[in-house]
N, CA, C and O of each residue as an XYZ file, in Angstrom:
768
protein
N     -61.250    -32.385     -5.050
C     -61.942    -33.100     -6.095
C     -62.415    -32.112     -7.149
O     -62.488    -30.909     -6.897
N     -62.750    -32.648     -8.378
C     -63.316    -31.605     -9.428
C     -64.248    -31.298     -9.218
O     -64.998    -32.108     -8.674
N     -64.713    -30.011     -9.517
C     -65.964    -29.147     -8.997
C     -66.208    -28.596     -7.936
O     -66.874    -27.588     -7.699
N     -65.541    -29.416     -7.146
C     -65.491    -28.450     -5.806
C     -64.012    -27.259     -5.327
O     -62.797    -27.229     -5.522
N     -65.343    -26.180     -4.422
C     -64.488    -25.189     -4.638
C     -63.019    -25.485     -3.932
O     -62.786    -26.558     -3.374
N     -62.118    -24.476     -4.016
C     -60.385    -25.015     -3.427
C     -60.922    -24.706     -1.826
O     -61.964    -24.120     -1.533
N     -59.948    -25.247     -0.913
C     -60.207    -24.842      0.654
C     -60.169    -23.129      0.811
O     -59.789    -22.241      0.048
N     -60.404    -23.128      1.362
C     -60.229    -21.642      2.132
C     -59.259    -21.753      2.791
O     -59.211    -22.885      3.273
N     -58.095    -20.887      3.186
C     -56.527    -20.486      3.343
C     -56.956    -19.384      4.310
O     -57.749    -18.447      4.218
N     -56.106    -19.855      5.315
C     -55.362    -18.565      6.135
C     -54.344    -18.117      6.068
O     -53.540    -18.746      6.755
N     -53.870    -17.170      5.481
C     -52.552    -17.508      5.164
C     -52.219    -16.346      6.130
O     -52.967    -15.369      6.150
N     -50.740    -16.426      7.217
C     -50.136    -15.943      7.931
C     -48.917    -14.617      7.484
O     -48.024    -14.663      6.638
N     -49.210    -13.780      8.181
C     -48.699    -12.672      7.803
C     -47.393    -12.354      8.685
O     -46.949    -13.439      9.059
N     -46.487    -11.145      9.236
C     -45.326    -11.071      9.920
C     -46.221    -10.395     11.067
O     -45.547    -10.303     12.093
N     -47.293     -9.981     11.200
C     -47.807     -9.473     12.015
C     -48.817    -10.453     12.926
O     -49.018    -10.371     14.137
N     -49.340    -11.321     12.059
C     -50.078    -12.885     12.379
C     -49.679    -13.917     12.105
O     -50.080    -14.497     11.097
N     -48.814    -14.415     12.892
C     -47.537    -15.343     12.250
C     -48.470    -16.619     11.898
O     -48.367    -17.246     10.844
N     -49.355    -16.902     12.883
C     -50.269    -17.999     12.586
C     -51.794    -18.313     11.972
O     -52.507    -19.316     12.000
N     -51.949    -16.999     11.413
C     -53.259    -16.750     10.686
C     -54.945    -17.536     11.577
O     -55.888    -18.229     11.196
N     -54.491    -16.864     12.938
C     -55.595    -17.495     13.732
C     -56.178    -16.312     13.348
O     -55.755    -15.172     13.162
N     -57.852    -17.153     13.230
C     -59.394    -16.031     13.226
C     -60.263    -15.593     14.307
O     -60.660    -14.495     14.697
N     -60.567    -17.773     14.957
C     -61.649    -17.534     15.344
C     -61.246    -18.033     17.054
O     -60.467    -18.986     17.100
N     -61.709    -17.471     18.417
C     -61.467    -17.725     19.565
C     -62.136    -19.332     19.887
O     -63.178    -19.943     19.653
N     -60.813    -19.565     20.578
C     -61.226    -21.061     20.799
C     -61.887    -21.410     22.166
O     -61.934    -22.625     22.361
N     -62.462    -20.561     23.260
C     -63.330    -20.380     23.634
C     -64.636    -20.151     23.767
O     -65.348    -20.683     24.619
N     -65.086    -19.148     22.719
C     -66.420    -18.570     22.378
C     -66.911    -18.793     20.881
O     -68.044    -18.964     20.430
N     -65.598    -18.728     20.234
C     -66.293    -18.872     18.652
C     -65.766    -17.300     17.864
O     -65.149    -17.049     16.829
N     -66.212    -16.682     18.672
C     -65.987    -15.297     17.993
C     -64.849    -14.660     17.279
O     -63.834    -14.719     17.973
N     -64.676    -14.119     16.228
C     -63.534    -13.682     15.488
C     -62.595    -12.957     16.721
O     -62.795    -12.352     17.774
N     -61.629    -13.342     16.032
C     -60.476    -13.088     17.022
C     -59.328    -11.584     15.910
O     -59.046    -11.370     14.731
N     -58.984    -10.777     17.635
C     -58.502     -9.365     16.868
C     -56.905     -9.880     16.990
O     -56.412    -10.992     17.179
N     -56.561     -9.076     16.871
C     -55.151     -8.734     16.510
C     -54.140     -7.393     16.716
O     -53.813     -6.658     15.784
N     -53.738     -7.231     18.025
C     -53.447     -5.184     18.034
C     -52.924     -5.752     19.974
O     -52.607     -6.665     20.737
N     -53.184     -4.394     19.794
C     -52.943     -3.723     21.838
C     -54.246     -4.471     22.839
O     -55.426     -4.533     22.493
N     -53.850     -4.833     23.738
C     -54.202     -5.486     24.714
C     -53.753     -5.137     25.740
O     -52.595     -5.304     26.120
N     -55.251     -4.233     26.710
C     -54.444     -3.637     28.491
C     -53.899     -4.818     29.009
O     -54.123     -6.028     29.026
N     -52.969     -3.860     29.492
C     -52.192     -5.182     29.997
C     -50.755     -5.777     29.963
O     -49.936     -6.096     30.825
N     -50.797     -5.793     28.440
C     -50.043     -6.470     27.636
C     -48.953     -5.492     27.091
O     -49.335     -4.323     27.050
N     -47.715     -5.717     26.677
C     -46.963     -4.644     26.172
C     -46.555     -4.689     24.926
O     -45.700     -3.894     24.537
N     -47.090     -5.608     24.114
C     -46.773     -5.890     22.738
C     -48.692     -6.122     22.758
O     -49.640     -6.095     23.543
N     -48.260     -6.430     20.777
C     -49.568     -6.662     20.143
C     -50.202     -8.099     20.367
O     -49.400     -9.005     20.137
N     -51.396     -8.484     20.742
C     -51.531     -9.534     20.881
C     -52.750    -10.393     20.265
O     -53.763     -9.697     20.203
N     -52.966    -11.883     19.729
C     -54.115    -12.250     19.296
C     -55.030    -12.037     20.511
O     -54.369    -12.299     21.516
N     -56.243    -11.680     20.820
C     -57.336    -11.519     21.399
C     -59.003    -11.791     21.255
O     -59.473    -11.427     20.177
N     -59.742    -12.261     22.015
C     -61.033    -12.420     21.849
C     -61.707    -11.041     22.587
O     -61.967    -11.100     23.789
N     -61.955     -9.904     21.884
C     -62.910     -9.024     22.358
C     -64.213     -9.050     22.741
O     -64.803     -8.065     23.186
N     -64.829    -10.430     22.550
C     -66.525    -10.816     23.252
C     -65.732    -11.962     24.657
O     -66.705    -12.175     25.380
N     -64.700    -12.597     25.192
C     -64.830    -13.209     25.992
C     -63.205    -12.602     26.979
O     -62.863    -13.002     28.091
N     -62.473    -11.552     26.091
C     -61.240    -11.258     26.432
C     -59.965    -12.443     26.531
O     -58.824    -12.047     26.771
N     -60.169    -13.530     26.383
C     -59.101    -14.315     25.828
C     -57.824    -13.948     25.347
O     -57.808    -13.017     24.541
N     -56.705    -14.494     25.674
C     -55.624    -13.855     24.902
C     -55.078    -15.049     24.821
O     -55.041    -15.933     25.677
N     -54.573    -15.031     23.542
C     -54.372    -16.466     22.846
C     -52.298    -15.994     22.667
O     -52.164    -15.092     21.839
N     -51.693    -16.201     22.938
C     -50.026    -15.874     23.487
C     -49.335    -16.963     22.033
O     -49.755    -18.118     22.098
N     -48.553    -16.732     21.047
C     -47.912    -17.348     20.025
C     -46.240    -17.276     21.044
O     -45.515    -16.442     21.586
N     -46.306    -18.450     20.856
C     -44.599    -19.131     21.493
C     -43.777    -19.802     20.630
O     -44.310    -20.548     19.809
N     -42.449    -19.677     20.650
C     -41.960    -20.403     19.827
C     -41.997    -21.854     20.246
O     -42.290    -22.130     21.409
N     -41.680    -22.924     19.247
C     -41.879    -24.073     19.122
C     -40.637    -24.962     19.990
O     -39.667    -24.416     19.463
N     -40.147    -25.770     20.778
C     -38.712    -26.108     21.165
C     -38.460    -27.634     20.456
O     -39.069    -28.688     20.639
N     -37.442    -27.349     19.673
C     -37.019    -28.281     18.707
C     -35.531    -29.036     19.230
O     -34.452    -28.461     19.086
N     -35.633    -30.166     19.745
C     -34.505    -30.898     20.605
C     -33.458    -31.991     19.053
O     -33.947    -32.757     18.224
N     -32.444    -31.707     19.184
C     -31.651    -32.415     18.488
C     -30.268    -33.217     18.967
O     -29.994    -33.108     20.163
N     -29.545    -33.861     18.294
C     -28.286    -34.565     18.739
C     -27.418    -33.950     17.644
O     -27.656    -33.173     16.719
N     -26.058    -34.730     18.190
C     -24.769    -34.666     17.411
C     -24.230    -36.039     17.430
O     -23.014    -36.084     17.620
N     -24.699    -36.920     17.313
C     -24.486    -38.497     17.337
C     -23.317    -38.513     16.738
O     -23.015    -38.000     15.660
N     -22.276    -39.481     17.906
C     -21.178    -39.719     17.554
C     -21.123    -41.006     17.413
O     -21.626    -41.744     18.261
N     -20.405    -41.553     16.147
C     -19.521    -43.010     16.645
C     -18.050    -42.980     16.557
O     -17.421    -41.997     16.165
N     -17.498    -44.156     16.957
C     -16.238    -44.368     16.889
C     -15.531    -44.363     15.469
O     -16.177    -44.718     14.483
N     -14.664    -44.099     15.396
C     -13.494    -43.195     16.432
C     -13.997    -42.069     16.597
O     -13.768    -41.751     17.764
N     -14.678    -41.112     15.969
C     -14.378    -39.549     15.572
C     -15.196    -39.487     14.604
O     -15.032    -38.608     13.759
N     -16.302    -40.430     14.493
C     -17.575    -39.596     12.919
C     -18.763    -39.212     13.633
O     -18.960    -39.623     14.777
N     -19.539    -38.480     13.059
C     -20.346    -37.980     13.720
C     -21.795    -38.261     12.056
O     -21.604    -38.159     10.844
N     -23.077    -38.613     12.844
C     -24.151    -39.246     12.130
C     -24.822    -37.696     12.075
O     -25.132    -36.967     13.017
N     -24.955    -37.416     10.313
C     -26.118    -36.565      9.968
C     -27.163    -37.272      9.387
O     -26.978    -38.404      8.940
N     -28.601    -36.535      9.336
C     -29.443    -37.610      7.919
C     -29.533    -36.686      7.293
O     -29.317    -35.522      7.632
N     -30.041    -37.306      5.774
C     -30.425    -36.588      4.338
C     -31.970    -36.439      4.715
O     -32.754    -37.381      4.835
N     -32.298    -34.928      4.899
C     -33.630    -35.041      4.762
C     -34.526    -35.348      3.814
O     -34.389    -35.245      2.595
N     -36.012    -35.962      4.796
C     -36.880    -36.459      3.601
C     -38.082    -35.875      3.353
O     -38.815    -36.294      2.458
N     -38.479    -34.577      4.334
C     -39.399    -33.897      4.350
C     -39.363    -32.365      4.485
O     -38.514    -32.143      5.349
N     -39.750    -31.487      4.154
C     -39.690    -30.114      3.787
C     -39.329    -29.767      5.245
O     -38.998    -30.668      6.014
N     -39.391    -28.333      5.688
C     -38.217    -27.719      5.156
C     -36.739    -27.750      4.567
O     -36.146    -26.725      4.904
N     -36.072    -28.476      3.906
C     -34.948    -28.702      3.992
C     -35.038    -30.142      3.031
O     -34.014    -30.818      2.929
N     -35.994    -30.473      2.502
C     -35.324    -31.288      1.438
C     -34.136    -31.993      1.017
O     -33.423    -31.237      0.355
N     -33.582    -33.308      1.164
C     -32.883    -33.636      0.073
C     -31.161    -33.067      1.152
O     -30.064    -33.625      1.143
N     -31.560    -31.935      1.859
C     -30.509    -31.763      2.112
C     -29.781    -32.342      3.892
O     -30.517    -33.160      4.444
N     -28.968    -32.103      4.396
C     -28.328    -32.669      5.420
C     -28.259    -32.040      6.197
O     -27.828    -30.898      6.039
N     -28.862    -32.753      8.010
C     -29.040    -32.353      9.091
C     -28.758    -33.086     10.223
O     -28.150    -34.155     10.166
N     -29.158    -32.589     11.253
C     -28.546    -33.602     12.783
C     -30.104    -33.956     12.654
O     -31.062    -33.364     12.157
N     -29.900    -35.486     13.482
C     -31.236    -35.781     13.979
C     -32.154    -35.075     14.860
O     -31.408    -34.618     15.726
N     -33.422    -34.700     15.154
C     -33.879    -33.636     15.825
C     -35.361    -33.375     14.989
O     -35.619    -33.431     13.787
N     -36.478    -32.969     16.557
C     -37.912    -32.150     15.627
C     -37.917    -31.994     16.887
O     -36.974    -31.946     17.677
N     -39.557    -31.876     17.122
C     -40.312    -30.921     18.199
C     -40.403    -31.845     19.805
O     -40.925    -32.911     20.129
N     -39.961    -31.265     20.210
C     -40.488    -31.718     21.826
C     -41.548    -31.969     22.124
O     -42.402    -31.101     21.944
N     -41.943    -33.302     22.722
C     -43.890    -33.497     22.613
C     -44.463    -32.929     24.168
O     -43.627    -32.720     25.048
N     -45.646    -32.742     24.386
C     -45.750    -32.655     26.034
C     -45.817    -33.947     26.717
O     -46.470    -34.955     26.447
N     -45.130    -33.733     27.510
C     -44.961    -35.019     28.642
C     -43.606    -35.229     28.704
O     -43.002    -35.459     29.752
N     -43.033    -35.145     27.446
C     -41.462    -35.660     27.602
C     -40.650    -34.348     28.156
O     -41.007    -33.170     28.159
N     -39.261    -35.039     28.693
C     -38.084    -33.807     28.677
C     -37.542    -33.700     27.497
O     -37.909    -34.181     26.425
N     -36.372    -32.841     27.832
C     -35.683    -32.141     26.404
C     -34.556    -33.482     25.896
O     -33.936    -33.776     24.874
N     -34.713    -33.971     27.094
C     -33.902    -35.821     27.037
C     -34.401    -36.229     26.343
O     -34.227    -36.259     25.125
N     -35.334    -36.745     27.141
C     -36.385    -37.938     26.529
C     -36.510    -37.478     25.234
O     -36.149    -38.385     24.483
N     -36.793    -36.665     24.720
C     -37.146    -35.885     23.349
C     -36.144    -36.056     22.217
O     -36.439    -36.509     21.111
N     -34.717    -35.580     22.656
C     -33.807    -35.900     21.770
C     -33.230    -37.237     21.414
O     -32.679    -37.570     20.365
N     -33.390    -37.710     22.144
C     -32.949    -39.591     22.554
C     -34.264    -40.252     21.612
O     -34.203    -41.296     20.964
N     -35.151    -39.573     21.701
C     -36.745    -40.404     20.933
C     -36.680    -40.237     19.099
O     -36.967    -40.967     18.151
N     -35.970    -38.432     19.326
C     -35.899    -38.088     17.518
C     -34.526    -38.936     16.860
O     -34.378    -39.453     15.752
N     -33.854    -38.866     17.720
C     -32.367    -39.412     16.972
C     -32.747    -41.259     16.793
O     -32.087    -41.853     15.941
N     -33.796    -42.069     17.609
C     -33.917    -43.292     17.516
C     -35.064    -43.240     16.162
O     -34.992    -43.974     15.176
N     -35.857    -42.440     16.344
C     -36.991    -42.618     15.316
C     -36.311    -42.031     13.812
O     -36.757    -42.557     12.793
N     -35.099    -40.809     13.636
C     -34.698    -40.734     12.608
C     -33.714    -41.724     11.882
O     -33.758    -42.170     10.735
N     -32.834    -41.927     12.874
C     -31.516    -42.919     12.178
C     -31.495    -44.187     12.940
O     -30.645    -45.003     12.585
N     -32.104    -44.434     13.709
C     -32.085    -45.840     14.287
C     -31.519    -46.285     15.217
O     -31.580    -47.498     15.417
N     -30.811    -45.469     16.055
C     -29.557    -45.070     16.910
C     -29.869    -45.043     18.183
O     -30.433    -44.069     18.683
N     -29.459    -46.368     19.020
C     -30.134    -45.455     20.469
C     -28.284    -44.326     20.624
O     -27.181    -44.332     20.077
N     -29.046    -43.501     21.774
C     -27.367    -42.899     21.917
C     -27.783    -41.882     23.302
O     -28.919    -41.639     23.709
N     -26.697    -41.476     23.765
C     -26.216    -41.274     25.693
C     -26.340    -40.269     25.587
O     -26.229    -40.255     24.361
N     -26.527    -39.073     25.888
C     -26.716    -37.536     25.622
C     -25.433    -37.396     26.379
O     -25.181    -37.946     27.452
N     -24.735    -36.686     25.774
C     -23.450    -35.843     26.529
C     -23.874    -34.225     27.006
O     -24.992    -34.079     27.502
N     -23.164    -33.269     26.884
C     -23.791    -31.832     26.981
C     -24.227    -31.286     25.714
O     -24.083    -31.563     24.523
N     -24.778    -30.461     26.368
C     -25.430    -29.364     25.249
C     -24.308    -29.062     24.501
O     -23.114    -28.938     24.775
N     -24.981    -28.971     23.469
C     -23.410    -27.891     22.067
C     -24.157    -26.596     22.311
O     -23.322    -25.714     22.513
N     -25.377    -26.131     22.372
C     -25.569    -24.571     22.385
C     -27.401    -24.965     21.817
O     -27.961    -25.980     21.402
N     -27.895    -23.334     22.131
C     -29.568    -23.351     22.028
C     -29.463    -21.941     21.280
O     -29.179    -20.800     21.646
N     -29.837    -22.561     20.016
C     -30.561    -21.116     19.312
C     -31.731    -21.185     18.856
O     -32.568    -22.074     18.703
N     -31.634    -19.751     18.599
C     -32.883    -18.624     18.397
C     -32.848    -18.707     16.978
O     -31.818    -18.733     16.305
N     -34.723    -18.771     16.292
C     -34.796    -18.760     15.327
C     -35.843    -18.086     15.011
O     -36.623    -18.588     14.202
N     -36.091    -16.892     15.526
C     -37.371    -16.093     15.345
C     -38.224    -16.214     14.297
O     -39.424    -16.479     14.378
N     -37.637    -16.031     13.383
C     -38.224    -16.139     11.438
C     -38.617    -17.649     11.369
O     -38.746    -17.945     10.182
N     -38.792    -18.432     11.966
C     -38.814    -19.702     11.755
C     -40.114    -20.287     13.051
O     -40.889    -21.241     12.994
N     -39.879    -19.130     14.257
C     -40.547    -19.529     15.378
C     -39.983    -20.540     16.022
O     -40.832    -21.328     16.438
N     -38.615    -20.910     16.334
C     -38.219    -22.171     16.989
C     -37.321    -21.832     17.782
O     -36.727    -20.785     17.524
N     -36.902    -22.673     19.102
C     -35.896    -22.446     19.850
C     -34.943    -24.359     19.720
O     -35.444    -25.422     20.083
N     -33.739    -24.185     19.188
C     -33.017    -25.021     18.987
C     -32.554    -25.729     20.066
O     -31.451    -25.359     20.469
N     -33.036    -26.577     20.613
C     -31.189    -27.215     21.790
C     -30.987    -28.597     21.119
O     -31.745    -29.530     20.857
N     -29.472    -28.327     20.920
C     -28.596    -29.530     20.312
C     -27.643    -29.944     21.222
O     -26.692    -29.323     21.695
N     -28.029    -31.093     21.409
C     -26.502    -32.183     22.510
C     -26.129    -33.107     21.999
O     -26.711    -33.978     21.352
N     -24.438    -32.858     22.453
C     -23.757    -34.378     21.446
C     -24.380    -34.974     22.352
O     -24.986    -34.681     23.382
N     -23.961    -36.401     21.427
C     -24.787    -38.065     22.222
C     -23.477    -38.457     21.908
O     -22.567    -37.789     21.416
N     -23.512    -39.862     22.328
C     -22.996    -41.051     21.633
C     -23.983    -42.176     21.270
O     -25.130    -42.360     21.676
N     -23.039    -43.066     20.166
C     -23.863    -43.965     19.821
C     -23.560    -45.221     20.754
O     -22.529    -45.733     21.188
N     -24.803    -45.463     20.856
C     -24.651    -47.083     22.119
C     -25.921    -48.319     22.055
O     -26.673    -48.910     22.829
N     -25.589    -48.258     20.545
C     -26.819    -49.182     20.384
C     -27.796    -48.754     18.922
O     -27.955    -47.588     18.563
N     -28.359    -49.901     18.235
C     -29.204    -49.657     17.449
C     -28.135    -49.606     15.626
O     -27.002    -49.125     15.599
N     -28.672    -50.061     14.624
C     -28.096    -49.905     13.620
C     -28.535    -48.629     12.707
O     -29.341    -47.838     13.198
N     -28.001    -48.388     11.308
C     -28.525    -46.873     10.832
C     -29.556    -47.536     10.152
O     -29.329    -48.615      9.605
N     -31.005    -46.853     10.115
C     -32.293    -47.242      9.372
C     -32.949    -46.287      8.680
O     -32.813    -45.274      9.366
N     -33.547    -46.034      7.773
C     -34.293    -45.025      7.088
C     -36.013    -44.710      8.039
O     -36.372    -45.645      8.754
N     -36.825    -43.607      7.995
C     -37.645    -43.334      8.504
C     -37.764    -42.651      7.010
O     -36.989    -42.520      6.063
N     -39.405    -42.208      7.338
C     -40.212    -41.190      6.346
C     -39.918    -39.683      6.096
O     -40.333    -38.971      5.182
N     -39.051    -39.358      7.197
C     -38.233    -38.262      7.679
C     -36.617    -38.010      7.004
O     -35.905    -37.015      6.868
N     -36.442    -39.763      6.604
C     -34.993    -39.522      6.399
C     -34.627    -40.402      5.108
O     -34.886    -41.596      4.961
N     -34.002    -39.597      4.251
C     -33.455    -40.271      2.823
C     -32.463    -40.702      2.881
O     -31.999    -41.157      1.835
N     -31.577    -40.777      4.240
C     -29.912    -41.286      4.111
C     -29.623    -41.239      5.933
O     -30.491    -40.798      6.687
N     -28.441    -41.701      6.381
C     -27.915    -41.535      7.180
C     -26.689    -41.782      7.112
O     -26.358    -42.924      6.792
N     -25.728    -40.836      7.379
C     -24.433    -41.032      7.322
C     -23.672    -41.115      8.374
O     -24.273    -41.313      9.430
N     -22.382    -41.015      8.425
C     -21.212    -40.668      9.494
C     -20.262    -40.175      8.912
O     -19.526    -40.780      8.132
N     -20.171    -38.938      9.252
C     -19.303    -38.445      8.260
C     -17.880    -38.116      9.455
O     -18.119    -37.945     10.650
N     -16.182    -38.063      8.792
C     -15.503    -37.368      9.793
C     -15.381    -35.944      9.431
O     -15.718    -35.468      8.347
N     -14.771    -35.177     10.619
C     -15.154    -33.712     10.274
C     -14.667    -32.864      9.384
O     -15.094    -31.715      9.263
N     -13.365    -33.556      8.417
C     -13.116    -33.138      7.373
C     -14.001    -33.501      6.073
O     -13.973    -32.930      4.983
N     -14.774    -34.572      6.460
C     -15.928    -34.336      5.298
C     -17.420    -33.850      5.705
O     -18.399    -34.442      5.251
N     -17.535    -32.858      6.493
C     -18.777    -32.530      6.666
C     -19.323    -31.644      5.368
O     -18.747    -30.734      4.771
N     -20.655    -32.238      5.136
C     -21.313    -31.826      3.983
C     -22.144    -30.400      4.158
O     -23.368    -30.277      4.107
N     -20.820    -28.993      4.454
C     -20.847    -27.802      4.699
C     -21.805    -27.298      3.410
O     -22.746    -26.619      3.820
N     -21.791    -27.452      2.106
C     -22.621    -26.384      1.510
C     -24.014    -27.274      1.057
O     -24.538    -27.049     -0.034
N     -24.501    -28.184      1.884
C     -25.738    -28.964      1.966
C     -26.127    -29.154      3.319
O     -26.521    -30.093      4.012
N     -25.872    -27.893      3.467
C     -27.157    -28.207      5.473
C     -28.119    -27.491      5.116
O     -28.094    -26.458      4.447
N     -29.370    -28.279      5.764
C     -30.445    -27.808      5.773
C     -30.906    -26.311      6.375
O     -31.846    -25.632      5.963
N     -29.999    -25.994      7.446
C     -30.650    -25.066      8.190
C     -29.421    -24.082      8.933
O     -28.404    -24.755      9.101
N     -29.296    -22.862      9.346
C     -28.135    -22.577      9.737
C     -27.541    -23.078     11.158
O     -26.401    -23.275     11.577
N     -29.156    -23.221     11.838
C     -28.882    -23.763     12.950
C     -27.973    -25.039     13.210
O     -27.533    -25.352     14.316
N     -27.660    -26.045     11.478
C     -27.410    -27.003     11.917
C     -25.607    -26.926     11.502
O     -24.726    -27.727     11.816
N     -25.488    -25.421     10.550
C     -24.706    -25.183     10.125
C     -23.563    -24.469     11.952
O     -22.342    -24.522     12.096
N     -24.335    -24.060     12.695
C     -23.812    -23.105     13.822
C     -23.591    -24.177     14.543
O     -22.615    -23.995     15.271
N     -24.236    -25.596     14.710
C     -24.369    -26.375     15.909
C     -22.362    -27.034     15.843
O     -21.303    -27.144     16.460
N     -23.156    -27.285     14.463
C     -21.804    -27.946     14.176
C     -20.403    -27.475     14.254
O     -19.483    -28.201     14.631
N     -20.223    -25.887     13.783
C     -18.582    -25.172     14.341
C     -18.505    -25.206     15.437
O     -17.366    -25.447     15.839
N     -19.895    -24.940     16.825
C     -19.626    -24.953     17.628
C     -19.216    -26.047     18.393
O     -18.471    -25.939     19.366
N     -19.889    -27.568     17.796
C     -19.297    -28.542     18.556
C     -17.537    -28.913     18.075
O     -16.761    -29.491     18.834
N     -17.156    -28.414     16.616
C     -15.997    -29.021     16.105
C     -15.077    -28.298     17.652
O     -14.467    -28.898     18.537
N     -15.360    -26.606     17.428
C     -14.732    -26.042     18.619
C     -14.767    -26.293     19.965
O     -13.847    -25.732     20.561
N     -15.621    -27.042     20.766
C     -15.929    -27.573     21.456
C     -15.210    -26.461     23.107
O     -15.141    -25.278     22.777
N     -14.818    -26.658     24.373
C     -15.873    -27.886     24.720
C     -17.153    -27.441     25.143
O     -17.502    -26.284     24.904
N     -17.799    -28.138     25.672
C     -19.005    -27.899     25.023
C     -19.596    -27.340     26.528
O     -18.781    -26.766     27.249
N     -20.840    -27.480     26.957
C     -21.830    -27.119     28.424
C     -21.753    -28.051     28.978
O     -21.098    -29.054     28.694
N     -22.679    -27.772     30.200
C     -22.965    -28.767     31.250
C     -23.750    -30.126     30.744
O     -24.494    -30.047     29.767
N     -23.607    -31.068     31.269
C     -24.922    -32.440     31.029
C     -26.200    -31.678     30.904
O     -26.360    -30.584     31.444
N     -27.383    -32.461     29.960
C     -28.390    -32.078     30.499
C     -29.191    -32.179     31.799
O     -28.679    -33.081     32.462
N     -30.139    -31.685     32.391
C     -30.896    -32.049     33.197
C     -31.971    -31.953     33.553
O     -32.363    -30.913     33.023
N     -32.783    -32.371     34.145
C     -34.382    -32.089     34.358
C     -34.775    -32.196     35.589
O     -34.878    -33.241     36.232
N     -35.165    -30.329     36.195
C     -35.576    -30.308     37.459
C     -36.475    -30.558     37.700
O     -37.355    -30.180     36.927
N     -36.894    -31.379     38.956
C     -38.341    -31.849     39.311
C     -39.273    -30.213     39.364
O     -38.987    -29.048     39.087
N     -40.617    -31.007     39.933
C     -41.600    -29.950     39.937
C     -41.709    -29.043     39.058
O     -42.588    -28.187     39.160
């Protein structure tokens, strides 16, 4: 609002990827360095010893197929990646599997229920903080719908994949690797 001052910013550095301050235990400003113990640098509470551990994020996606041979990207509708074209896919919530997870993003992005086949491959995205796993599906249900997430949904065949408009490389890698195929094992989820 006018007159009032702007927020105060943490803004995150390559050394503090997440611009944490204050310990969420005690309150107390939180360091940043060597920790006994520990073999890398770590966030820390030096009044309660806390060690606060930065993980990457696990981001579950599909390769939704339909018949004969097209495969469903959406036009993104929210940043990172703008405007441009991706597989359905975001963050894994707690409680769910990496199933349940991808089966939930691909219905909530394009409208699609669909069967998980195997994994196409899991990458690494350090600079980004994310760990990728993408599995073809099929489609088996549900029509294509827009979400707040998504400006389009297509099916494209693989001679028209919209190569110099992907959002991300990951979605750029998922994809040679599934054209090349074949692909991994089913997914699965071990008890306990």
């Amino acid at each position: 609002m006018p007159g009032e001052p702007p927020a105060r910013q943490v803004r995150a550095t390559r050394r503090d990827p997440i611009g944490m301050r204050y310990c969420a235990n005690c309150g107390s400003e939180i360091r940043f360095g060597p920790v006994p113990g520990e073999s890398r640098e770590r966030h820390a509470c030096p009044v309660c010893q806390a060690i606060f551990y930065q993980n990457p994020k696990i981001v579950v996606a599909t390769l939704p197929l339909l018949p004969p041979d097209r495969l469903v990207l959406i036009r993104r509708g929210i940043e990172p990646g703008y405007g441009l074209w991706g597989y359905p896919g975001g963050f894994l919530e707690l409680g769910e599997t990496v199933e349940e997870g991808a089966v939930r993003e691909t219905w909530e992005e394009t409208g699609y229920e669909v069967e998980l086949g195997p994994s196409v491959g899991i990458y690494s995205r350090p600079q980004a903080g994310v760990v990728v796993l993408v599995f073809a599906a099929r489609v088996i249900g549900g029509a294509p719908r827009l979400s707040p997430e998504t400006l389009e949904v297509r099916a494209f065949a693989p001679a028209e994949l919209p190569w110099s408009e992907l959002a991300f490389p990951t979605v750029r890698q998922a994809l040679q690797d599934w054209l090349a195929g074949p692909r991994g094992r089913p997914p699965q989820t071990v008890a306990g």
